[in-house]
Coordinates of C-alpha atoms and ligand atoms in Angstrom, one line a residue:
M1 CA 63.3 74.8 57.3
Q2 CA 59.9 76.4 57.6
L3 CA 57.3 75.4 54.9
T4 CA 54.0 77.0 54.1
T5 CA 50.6 76.0 52.6
D6 CA 47.5 78.1 51.9
R7 CA 46.4 78.0 55.5
L8 CA 49.4 76.6 57.4
D9 CA 52.8 77.4 58.6
L10 CA 54.9 74.2 59.0
V11 CA 57.6 75.0 61.6
P12 CA 60.4 72.7 62.8
L13 CA 59.3 71.1 66.1
D14 CA 60.7 72.5 69.3
P15 CA 59.8 70.3 72.3
D16 CA 60.1 73.1 74.8
R17 CA 57.9 75.4 72.9
D18 CA 55.4 72.9 71.5
A19 CA 54.9 70.3 74.3
E20 CA 52.1 72.2 76.0
S21 CA 49.8 72.5 73.0
L22 CA 50.7 69.0 71.7
F23 CA 49.9 67.4 75.1
A24 CA 46.2 67.8 74.1
M25 CA 47.0 65.4 71.2
Y26 CA 49.2 62.9 72.9
S27 CA 47.0 62.6 76.0
D28 CA 43.9 61.7 73.8
P29 CA 43.3 57.9 73.8
E30 CA 41.6 58.3 70.4
Y31 CA 44.8 59.7 68.9
D32 CA 46.8 56.5 69.1
R33 CA 43.9 54.1 68.4
Y34 CA 46.0 52.7 65.5
G35 CA 49.4 53.3 67.1
P36 CA 51.7 51.6 69.6
N37 CA 51.8 54.2 72.3
E38 CA 49.9 54.9 75.5
P39 CA 48.5 58.4 76.0
T40 CA 51.1 60.7 77.7
A41 CA 50.4 61.5 81.3
D42 CA 51.5 65.2 81.4
V43 CA 53.3 68.0 79.6
A44 CA 56.7 66.9 80.9
A45 CA 56.1 63.4 79.4
T46 CA 55.0 65.0 76.1
R47 CA 58.2 67.0 76.1
R48 CA 60.3 63.9 76.6
R49 CA 58.4 62.1 73.9
L50 CA 58.9 64.9 71.4
A51 CA 62.6 65.3 72.3
E52 CA 63.2 61.5 71.8
M53 CA 61.4 61.7 68.4
L54 CA 63.7 64.5 67.3
R55 CA 66.8 62.8 68.6
A56 CA 65.9 59.6 66.7
N57 CA 64.9 61.2 63.4
G58 CA 67.6 63.8 63.2
G59 CA 65.3 66.7 63.5
W60 CA 62.8 65.9 60.7
T61 CA 59.5 66.8 62.3
W62 CA 57.3 69.9 61.7
V63 CA 54.4 71.2 63.7
L64 CA 51.3 72.5 62.0
R65 CA 50.2 76.1 62.8
L66 CA 46.9 77.5 61.4
R67 CA 47.6 81.2 60.6
P68 CA 47.3 83.6 62.3
R69 CA 47.5 81.3 65.4
T70 CA 50.9 80.1 66.6
E71 CA 50.2 77.1 68.7
A72 CA 51.1 73.6 67.4
L73 CA 48.0 71.7 66.2
G74 CA 49.8 68.5 65.2
T75 CA 53.0 67.0 63.8
I76 CA 54.3 65.5 60.6
G77 CA 57.7 64.0 60.0
I78 CA 59.7 60.9 59.6
F79 CA 60.6 58.0 62.0
A80 CA 64.0 57.1 63.3
D81 CA 66.8 56.6 60.8
Q82 CA 67.1 52.8 60.3
G83 CA 69.9 53.1 57.8
T84 CA 67.8 52.9 54.7
T85 CA 67.0 55.5 52.0
I86 CA 63.3 54.7 52.4
R87 CA 61.9 56.7 55.3
G88 CA 58.8 56.0 57.3
L89 CA 56.2 58.8 57.7
S90 CA 54.2 59.8 60.8
W91 CA 51.5 62.4 61.1
G92 CA 48.9 63.4 63.7
L93 CA 46.6 66.2 64.6
R94 CA 44.7 67.4 67.7
R95 CA 41.2 65.9 67.5
D96 CA 39.4 69.3 67.6
H97 CA 41.0 70.0 64.2
W98 CA 40.3 66.7 62.4
G99 CA 38.2 66.7 59.2
R100 CA 39.1 70.2 58.0
G101 CA 41.7 69.1 55.4
L102 CA 44.6 70.3 57.4
M103 CA 46.8 67.3 57.2
G104 CA 45.8 66.7 53.6
E105 CA 47.1 70.1 52.9
A106 CA 50.4 69.7 54.9
A107 CA 51.4 66.3 53.8
P108 CA 52.0 67.0 50.1
V109 CA 54.2 69.9 50.9
V110 CA 56.3 68.1 53.5
I111 CA 56.6 65.0 51.3
D112 CA 57.7 67.0 48.3
H113 CA 60.3 68.6 50.5
L114 CA 61.5 65.3 52.0
L115 CA 61.8 63.6 48.6
A116 CA 64.0 66.4 47.4
Q117 CA 66.6 65.7 50.1
P118 CA 69.8 63.8 49.3
G119 CA 69.7 60.3 51.0
I120 CA 65.9 59.9 50.8
D121 CA 64.8 57.8 47.8
G122 CA 61.3 57.2 49.0
V123 CA 58.8 57.6 51.8
E124 CA 56.2 55.2 53.1
A125 CA 53.4 55.2 55.7
W126 CA 52.0 52.1 57.3
I127 CA 48.3 52.8 57.9
D128 CA 45.7 50.6 59.5
T129 CA 43.1 49.7 56.8
R130 CA 40.4 51.1 59.1
N131 CA 42.1 54.5 59.4
T132 CA 40.3 56.0 56.4
R133 CA 41.2 59.6 57.3
S134 CA 44.9 58.8 57.3
I135 CA 44.6 56.9 54.0
G136 CA 43.0 60.0 52.6
V137 CA 46.0 62.1 53.7
A138 CA 48.4 59.6 52.0
R139 CA 46.4 59.8 48.8
R140 CA 46.4 63.6 48.8
A141 CA 50.2 63.3 49.0
R142 CA 50.3 61.0 46.0
L143 CA 51.3 58.0 48.0
A144 CA 50.1 54.7 46.4
E145 CA 49.3 51.4 48.0
R146 CA 52.2 49.0 47.6
A147 CA 51.8 46.2 50.1
T148 CA 49.7 44.9 53.0
L149 CA 51.1 43.8 56.4
A150 CA 49.6 42.0 59.3
R151 CA 49.3 44.1 62.4
V152 CA 49.0 42.8 66.0
Y153 CA 47.3 44.9 68.6
P154 CA 47.2 43.9 72.3
D155 CA 43.7 42.4 71.8
H156 CA 43.3 41.7 68.1
T157 CA 44.9 41.2 64.8
A158 CA 44.4 43.6 61.9
Q159 CA 46.0 44.7 58.7
Q160 CA 47.8 47.9 57.5
V161 CA 48.5 49.1 54.0
V162 CA 52.0 50.3 53.0
M163 CA 51.4 53.6 51.1
A164 CA 54.6 54.8 49.4
R165 CA 56.0 57.3 46.9
A166 CA 59.5 57.2 45.3
A167 CA 61.6 60.3 44.7
E168 CA 62.1 59.1 41.1
P169 CA 58.9 57.3 39.9
G170 CA 59.7 54.2 38.0
D171 CA 58.4 50.7 37.2
C172 CA 59.9 47.6 38.9
D173 CA 61.5 45.0 36.7
V174 CA 60.0 42.1 38.6
L175 CA 56.3 42.3 39.4
A176 CA 55.7 39.2 41.6
A177 CA 57.4 35.9 42.5
R178 CA 55.2 33.0 41.2
P179 CA 56.2 29.6 42.3
N180 CA 55.1 26.7 40.1
L181 CA 54.2 23.5 41.8
P182 CA 53.9 20.2 39.8
V183 CA 51.0 18.3 41.1
R184 CA 49.0 15.1 40.1
D185 CA 45.6 16.7 40.3
V186 CA 45.5 20.4 39.5
R187 CA 41.8 20.9 40.2
Q188 CA 41.8 19.1 43.6
T189 CA 45.0 20.9 44.8
G190 CA 43.5 24.2 43.7
R191 CA 40.4 23.5 45.7
L192 CA 42.4 22.5 48.7
L193 CA 44.6 25.7 48.6
T194 CA 41.6 28.0 48.1
R195 CA 39.8 26.4 51.0
V196 CA 42.8 26.6 53.4
L197 CA 44.5 29.8 52.3
G198 CA 41.5 31.7 50.8
L199 CA 43.2 32.0 47.4
T200 CA 41.3 32.7 44.2
V201 CA 41.5 30.6 41.1
L202 CA 42.4 33.2 38.5
F203 CA 42.1 30.8 35.6
E204 CA 42.4 27.1 34.7
Y205 CA 43.6 25.7 31.4
G206 CA 42.2 22.4 30.0
D207 CA 39.5 20.0 31.1
P208 CA 40.6 18.4 33.3
P209 CA 43.0 21.3 34.0
T210 CA 46.6 20.8 33.3
F211 CA 47.4 24.3 34.6
A212 CA 45.9 26.7 37.1
R213 CA 46.9 30.1 38.4
L214 CA 45.9 30.9 42.0
G215 CA 46.0 34.5 43.2
V216 CA 46.0 36.0 46.7
A217 CA 43.3 38.3 45.5
P218 CA 40.8 38.3 42.6
W219 CA 42.5 41.2 40.8
T220 CA 44.4 40.9 37.6
G221 CA 48.1 40.5 38.2
S222 CA 47.7 39.4 41.9
A223 CA 50.7 37.5 43.3
G224 CA 50.1 33.8 43.9
V225 CA 51.1 30.3 42.8
D226 CA 50.8 28.3 39.6
L227 CA 49.9 24.5 39.5
S228 CA 51.0 22.3 36.6
A229 CA 49.9 18.7 36.0
A230 CA 52.7 16.2 36.4
D231 CA 53.2 12.5 36.9
G232 CA 56.1 10.2 37.6
V233 CA 58.6 11.4 40.2
I234 CA 57.9 14.9 41.5
A235 CA 60.6 16.9 43.1
C236 CA 59.2 18.5 46.2
A237 CA 59.4 22.3 46.9
T238 CA 58.6 24.5 49.8
V239 CA 56.3 27.5 49.2
S240 CA 55.8 30.2 51.8
F241 CA 52.8 32.4 52.2
D242 CA 52.6 35.6 54.3
I243 CA 49.1 35.8 55.8
G244 CA 47.1 38.7 57.3
I245 CA 44.7 36.7 59.6
P246 CA 45.6 35.1 62.9
T247 CA 48.0 32.2 62.3
D248 CA 46.0 29.8 64.5
V249 CA 42.8 30.5 62.6
M250 CA 44.4 29.4 59.4
Y251 CA 46.0 26.5 61.2
R252 CA 42.6 25.3 62.3
R253 CA 41.4 25.5 58.7
A254 CA 44.4 23.4 57.6
A255 CA 43.9 20.8 60.3
E256 CA 40.2 20.5 59.5
S257 CA 40.8 20.1 55.8
G258 CA 42.8 16.9 56.6
V259 CA 46.2 17.9 55.2
T260 CA 49.4 16.6 56.8
I261 CA 50.6 19.0 59.4
D262 CA 54.4 18.9 59.4
M263 CA 55.0 21.7 62.0
Q264 CA 52.5 23.1 64.5
P265 CA 52.3 26.9 65.0
V266 CA 55.6 28.2 66.5
D267 CA 56.6 31.7 67.4
Q268 CA 59.8 32.5 65.6
P269 CA 62.5 34.8 67.1
W270 CA 62.1 37.2 64.2
G271 CA 58.5 38.0 65.2
T272 CA 56.3 35.7 63.2
R273 CA 54.2 32.7 64.0
E274 CA 54.5 29.9 61.5
F275 CA 53.3 26.4 60.7
V276 CA 53.9 23.9 57.9
F277 CA 51.6 21.5 56.1
S278 CA 52.2 19.2 53.1
L279 CA 50.3 18.6 49.8
P280 CA 49.8 15.0 48.7
E281 CA 52.9 15.0 46.5
G282 CA 55.1 16.1 49.4
H283 CA 55.3 19.9 48.6
R284 CA 55.6 21.8 51.9
V285 CA 53.4 24.9 52.4
R286 CA 54.9 27.2 55.1
I287 CA 52.4 29.7 56.6
I288 CA 54.0 32.9 58.0
G289 CA 51.6 34.8 60.1
P290 CA 51.3 37.3 62.9
V291 CA 52.1 36.3 66.5
R292 CA 49.2 36.1 68.8
P293 CA 47.9 39.2 70.6
A294 CA 49.3 39.3 74.1
G295 CA 45.8 38.7 75.7
D296 CA 45.0 35.9 73.3
A297 CA 47.5 33.1 74.1
A298 CA 45.2 31.3 76.6
A299 CA 42.3 31.4 74.1
H300 CA 44.3 29.3 71.7
S301 CA 46.0 27.0 74.1
S302 CA 43.2 24.5 74.0
V303 CA 43.0 24.1 70.2
V304 CA 42.9 20.4 69.4
V305 CA 45.0 19.7 66.4
N306 CA 45.3 16.9 63.9
V307 CA 49.0 16.2 63.9
L308 CA 50.1 13.5 61.4
P309 CA 53.7 12.1 61.0
T310 CA 55.8 13.9 58.4
G311 CA 56.2 11.9 55.2
Ligands
LIG401 C1 45.0 61.0 60.3 C2 44.8 62.5 60.6 C3 46.1 63.2 60.8 C4 44.0 63.1 59.5 O1 44.0 64.5 59.6 P1 42.9 65.5 59.1 O2 43.4 66.9 59.0 O3 41.6 65.3 59.9 O4 42.7 64.9 57.6 P2 41.9 65.6 56.4 O5 40.9 66.6 57.0 O6 43.0 66.2 55.5 O7 41.1 64.5 55.8 C5 41.8 63.3 55.3 C6 40.8 62.4 54.6 O8 39.8 62.0 55.6 C7 38.6 62.2 55.0 N1 37.6 62.5 56.1 C8 37.3 63.6 56.7 N2 36.4 63.4 57.7 C9 36.2 62.1 57.7 C10 35.4 61.2 58.5 N3 34.6 61.7 59.5 N4 35.4 59.9 58.3 C11 36.2 59.4 57.3 N5 37.0 60.2 56.5 C12 37.0 61.5 56.7 C13 38.7 63.4 54.2 O9 37.7 63.5 53.2 C14 40.1 63.2 53.5 O10 40.0 62.3 52.5 P3 40.0 62.8 51.0 O11 41.3 63.5 50.8 O12 39.9 61.5 50.2 O13 38.8 63.7 50.9 C15 44.0 62.7 61.9 O14 42.7 62.0 61.8 C16 44.7 62.1 63.2 O15 45.5 62.8 63.8 N6 44.4 60.8 63.5 C17 45.1 60.2 64.7 C18 46.5 59.9 64.4 C19 46.7 59.0 63.3 O16 45.9 58.1 63.0 N7 47.8 59.2 62.5 C20 48.1 58.4 61.3 C21 48.7 57.1 61.7 S1 49.1 56.2 60.2

């Protein structure tokens, strides 16, 4: 279905018709600076890429045309159907048209249309935190920041925000999981966890503290972990943390802080790199981080680690 905005016609993508003008976008190395694809080599490769996109997403891609011109200046649509009712968004424009508010004009109309479809309960865009133009587009379309993910590029690790909007706005019943660890020394454990994990002490209660709340960020309501003073026999728990910096960087911090390392960094088959250390009471802290960039493995192979026996 064709959609319109003040300046634009949004027309369903046709790979045969649009490949030639969209080749200018897909062949531009700057276009996919924050994406996974190599620039396309020629118009035929662009046509194949567009046809594959339509096959995978069931035809949900529009091209942007600036009236009265009829060539395609960019695309906006959803990614392949992964069997969920939350659909991933993708948008891009030829560089000679960036910064004129075109995608910021197209996205709200397309997203309103998508969210009115049966079978789509929400849409989300994963955007590199440095891609400020794209974040601006998401905000224009009333997408809100919901989460942060680690992102591995061939030569470095970065982070991306998950910007999302639900068809039916509503509050979640649960706001965050908050494990509570009984420990013998709340202040010392808090210092250790802030040093290794970069957590923030949101507040402490008592002097010496009998309770502390640690957050992943300094903001009110941030997810994190609570510490409660305890003595006697302490039942040990495992707490996992998703991290957004290279796993081996945090591993070095942990090793240097003198904690007991239970498991050195290991690449998991589900696409994360993880290690485990213990707190003095025996609680295990599992760090779940990004795998190493492809060009980075050698740089980390010589890391000297302080491996102690598990308790
Ligand atoms: C992302 C992209 C589609 C934005 O399209 P666009 O039409 O240039 O976007 P707009 O002109 O509507 O501007 C979007 C925001 O960027 C801001 N912006 C404009 N020029 C900017 C600049 N030079 N630097 C930083 N931000 C800028 C705008 O002010 C706007 O934010 P606002 O709504 O808060 O004012 C385009 O840059 C692109 O194709 N990039 C490459 C592909 C890509 O990154 N896709 C998204 C992957 S998640």
